[in-house]
Coordinates of C-alpha atoms and ligand atoms in Angstrom, one line a residue:
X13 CA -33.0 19.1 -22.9
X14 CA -29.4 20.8 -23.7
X15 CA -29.8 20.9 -27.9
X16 CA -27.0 21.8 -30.3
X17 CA -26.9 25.2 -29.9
X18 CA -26.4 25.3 -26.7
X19 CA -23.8 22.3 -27.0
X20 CA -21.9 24.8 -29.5
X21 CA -21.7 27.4 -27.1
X22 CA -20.3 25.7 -24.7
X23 CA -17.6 24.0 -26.5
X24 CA -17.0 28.2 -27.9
X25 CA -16.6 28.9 -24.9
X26 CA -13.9 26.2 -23.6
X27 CA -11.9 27.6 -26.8
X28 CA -12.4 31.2 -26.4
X29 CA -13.1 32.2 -23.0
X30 CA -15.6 34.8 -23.9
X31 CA -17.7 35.1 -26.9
X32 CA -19.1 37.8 -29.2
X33 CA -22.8 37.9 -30.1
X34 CA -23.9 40.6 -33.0
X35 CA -27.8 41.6 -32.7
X36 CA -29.2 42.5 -36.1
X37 CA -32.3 44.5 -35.6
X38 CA -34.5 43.4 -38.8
X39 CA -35.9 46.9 -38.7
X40 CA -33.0 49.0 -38.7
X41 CA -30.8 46.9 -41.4
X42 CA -32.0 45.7 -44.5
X43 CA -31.7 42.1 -45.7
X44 CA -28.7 42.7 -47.9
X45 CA -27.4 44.7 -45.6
X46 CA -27.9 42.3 -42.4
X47 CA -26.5 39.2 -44.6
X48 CA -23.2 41.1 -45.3
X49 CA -22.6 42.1 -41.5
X50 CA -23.7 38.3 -40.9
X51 CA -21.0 37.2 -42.8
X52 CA -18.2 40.2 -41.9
X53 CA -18.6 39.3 -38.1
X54 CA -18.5 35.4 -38.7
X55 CA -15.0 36.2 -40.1
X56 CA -14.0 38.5 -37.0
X57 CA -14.9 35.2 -35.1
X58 CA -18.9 36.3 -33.7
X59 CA -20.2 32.7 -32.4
X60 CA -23.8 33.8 -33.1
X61 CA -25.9 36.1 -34.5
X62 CA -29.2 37.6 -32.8
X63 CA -32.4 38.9 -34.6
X64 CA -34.4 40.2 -32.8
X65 CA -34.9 43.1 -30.2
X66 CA -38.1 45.3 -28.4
X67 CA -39.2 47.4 -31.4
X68 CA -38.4 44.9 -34.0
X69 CA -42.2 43.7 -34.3
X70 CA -42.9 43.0 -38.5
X71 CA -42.5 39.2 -37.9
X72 CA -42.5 39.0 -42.3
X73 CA -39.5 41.3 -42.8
X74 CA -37.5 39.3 -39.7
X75 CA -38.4 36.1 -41.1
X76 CA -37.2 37.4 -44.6
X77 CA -33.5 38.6 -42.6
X78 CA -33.4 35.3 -41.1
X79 CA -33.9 33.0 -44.3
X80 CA -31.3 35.4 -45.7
X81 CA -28.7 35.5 -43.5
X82 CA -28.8 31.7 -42.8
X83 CA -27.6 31.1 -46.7
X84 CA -24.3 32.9 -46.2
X85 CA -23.1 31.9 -42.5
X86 CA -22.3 28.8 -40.2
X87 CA -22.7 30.2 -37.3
X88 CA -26.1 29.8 -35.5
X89 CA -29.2 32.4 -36.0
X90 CA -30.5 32.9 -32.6
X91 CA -33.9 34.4 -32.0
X92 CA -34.2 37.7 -29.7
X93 CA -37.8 37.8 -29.4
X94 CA -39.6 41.1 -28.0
X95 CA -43.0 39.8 -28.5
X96 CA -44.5 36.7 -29.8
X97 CA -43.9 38.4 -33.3
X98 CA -40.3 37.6 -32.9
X99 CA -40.9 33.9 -33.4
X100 CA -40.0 33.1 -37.0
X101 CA -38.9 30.4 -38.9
X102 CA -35.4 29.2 -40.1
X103 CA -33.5 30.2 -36.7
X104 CA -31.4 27.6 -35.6
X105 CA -32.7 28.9 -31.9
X106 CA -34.3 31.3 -29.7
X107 CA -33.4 32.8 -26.2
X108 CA -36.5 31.7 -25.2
X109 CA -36.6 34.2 -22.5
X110 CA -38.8 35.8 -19.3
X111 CA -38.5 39.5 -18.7
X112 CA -38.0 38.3 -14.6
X113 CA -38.4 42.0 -13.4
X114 CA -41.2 43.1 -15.3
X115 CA -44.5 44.8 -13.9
X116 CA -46.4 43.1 -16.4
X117 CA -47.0 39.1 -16.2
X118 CA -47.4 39.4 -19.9
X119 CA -43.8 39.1 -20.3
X120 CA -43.1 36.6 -17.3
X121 CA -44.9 33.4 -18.7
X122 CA -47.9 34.7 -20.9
X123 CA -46.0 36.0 -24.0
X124 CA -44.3 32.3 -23.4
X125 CA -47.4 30.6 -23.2
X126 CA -48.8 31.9 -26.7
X127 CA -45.0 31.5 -28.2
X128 CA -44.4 28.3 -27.5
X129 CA -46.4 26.4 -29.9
X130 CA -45.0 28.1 -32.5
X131 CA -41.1 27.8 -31.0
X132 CA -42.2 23.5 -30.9
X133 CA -43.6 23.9 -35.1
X134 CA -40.3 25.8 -36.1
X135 CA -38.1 23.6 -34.6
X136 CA -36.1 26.1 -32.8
X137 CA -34.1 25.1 -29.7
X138 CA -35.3 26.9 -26.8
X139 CA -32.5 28.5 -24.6
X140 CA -33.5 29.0 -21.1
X141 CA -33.1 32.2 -20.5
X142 CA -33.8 35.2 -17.4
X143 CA -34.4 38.5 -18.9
X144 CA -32.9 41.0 -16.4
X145 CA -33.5 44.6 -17.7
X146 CA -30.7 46.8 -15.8
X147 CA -31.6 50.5 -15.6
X148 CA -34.4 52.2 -17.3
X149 CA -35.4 54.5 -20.5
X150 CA -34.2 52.2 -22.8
X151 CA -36.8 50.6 -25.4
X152 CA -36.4 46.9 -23.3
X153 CA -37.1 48.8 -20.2
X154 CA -40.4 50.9 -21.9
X155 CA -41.7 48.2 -23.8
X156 CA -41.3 45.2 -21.6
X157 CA -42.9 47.5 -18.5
X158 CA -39.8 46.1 -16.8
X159 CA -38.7 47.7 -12.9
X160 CA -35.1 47.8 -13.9
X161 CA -32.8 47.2 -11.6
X162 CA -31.1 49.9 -10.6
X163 CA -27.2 49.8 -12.2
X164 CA -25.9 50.2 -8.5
X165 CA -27.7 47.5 -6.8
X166 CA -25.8 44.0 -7.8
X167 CA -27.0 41.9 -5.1
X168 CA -30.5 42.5 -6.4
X169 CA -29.4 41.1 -9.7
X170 CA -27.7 38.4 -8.1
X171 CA -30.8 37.3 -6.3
X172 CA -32.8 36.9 -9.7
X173 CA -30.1 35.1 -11.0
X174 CA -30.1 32.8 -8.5
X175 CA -33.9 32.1 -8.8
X176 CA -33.4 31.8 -12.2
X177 CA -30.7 29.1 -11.3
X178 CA -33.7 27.3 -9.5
X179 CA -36.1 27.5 -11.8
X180 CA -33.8 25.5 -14.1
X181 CA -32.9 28.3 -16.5
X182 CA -29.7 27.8 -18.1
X183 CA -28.5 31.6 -19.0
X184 CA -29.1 34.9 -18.2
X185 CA -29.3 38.0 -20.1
X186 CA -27.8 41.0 -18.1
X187 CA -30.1 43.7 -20.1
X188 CA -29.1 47.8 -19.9
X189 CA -31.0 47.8 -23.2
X190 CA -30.2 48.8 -26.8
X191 CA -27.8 52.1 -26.9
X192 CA -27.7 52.5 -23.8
X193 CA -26.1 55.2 -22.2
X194 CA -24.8 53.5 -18.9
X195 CA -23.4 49.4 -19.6
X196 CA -24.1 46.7 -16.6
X197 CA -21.5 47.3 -14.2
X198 CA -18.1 45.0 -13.9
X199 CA -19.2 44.8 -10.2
X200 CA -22.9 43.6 -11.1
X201 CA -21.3 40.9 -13.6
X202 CA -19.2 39.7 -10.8
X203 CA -21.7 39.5 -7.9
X204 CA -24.2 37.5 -10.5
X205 CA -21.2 35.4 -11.5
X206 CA -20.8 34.5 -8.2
X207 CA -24.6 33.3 -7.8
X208 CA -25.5 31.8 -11.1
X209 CA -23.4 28.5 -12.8
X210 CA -24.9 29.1 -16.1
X211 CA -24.1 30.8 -19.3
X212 CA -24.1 34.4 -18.4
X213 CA -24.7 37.2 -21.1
X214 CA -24.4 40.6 -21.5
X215 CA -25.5 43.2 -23.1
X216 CA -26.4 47.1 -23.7
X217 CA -24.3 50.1 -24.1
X218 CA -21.4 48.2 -25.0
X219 CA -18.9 49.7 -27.9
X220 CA -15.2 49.6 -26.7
X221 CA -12.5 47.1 -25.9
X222 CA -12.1 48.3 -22.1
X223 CA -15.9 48.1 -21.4
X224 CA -16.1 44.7 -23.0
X225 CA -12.6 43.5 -21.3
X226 CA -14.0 44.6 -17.9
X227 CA -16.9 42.6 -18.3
X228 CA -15.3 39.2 -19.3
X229 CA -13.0 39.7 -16.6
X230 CA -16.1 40.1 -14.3
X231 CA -17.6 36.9 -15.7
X232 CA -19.3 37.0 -18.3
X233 CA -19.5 34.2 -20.8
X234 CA -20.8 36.1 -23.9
X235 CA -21.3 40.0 -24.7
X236 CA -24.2 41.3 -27.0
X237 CA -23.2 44.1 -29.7
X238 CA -25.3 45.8 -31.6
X239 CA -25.6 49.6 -31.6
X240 CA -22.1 50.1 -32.2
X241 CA -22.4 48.3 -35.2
X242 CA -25.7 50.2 -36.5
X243 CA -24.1 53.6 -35.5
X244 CA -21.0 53.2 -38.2
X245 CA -18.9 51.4 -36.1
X246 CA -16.4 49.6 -38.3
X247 CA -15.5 46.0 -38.5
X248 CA -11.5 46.6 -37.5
X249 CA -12.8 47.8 -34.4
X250 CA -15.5 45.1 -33.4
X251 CA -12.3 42.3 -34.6
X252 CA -10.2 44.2 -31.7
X253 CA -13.3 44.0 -29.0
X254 CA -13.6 40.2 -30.0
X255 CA -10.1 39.8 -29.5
X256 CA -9.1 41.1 -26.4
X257 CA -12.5 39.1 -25.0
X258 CA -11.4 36.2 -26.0
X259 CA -8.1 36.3 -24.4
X260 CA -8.8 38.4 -21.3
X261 CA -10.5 36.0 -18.7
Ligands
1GP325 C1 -29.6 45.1 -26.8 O1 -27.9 44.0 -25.4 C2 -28.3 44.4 -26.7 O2 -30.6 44.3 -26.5 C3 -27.2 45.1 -27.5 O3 -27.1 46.4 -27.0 O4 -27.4 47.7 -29.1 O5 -26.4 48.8 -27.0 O6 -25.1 47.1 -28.4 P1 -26.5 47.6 -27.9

């Protein structure tokens, strides 16, 4: 069932072509800290926020960042959950995801399996969502025992895509993992674009306008940013990369 989350980023989307989504890693920003960036990249126009991420695992300190960020924004809090330890309350939703590529069934449907009890008590809106780790030595990569697809091979990307299409999931997450050194290619964007009709995000790597412009113009619907921000980057700069997004599809 399509909830209001996902309702809201689709009608984003008709107005702004592409749209910006800021990770907050509970355990590298404080709370004061995360509610101020919250509400700086609200203003730059961020439709959502993520918590979440591999190594964030103390499920009280990202449950504390969540109830504190939701006082000071309107956008909606969407869970990025590395582990059933990233299921906490007061989110408006959660990318309720499956690593598709990893070596370890854990993180295909049993991770799922013990979250989803909790997802249904917390009221979060599940978003459908295919996990696709591109690349390897990043923490998704390590943690989720993913086989990353390699950078140059698009068609394999496009495949799991595809079957995530199939399997009636409604976005997928184009992974290269936090900081990472090499972003999904413009050319994998496009060849996944061309297999998958759903809400296509990506994310990893990602810290200037032309990066981020490519990859609109390849076809994705929403970019994830986080490292750039953690690392100093300044707000001027992420207002430019959300601009030129939103006008360069
Ligand atoms: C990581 O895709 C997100 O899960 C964001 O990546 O931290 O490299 O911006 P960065």
């Amino acid at each position: 069932m399509v909830g209001k989350v996902e309702l809201f980023l689709k009608s984003e989307l008709e107005k702004k072509n592409a749209l910006l989504f800021v990770l907050i890693d509970s355990e590298v920003s404080n709370l004061e800290a995360s509610s101020k960036l919250a509400q700086d990249v609200e203003k730059i126009g961020a439709s959502a926020i993520l918590v979440g991420g591999s190594s964030a695992t103390d499920q009280i300190e990202m449950s504390q960042v969540v109830k504190g960020i939701k006082q000071g924004i309107k956008i909606p809090i969407i869970l990025f959950p590395g582990n059933v330890t990233g299921v906490v309350p007061d989110a408006d939703a959660i990318l309720f995801s499956s690593l598709m590529n990893s070596e370890n069934p854990y993180f295909i449907t049993q991770a799922q399996a013990l979250a989803a009890p909790s997802v249904a008590k917390f009221g979060l809106e599940p978003l459908p969502t295919a996990y696709l780790v591109v690349g390897d030595g990043t923490s998704a990569w390590f943690v989720g025992s993913a086989r990353g697809i390699p950078f140059e091979k698009p068609k394999i990307a496009a495949a799991y895509s595809l079957a995530a299409q199939f399997l009636g999931m409604r976005f997928v997450y184009l992974e290269a993992g936090s900081g990472a050194k090499t972003h999904v290619t413009p050319e994998m964007v496009k060849t996944v674009r061309r297999a998958f009709n759903g809400f296509l995000i990506v994310g990893g790597g990602i810290k200037d306008v032309e990066t981020a412009e490519s990859l609109v113009k390849a076809g994705a619907d929403a970019l994830v940013i986080g490292t750039f921000l953690e690392q100093g980057g300044s707000i001027t700069k992420l207002e430019e990369i959300t601009k030129a997004i939103q006008r360069s599809k």
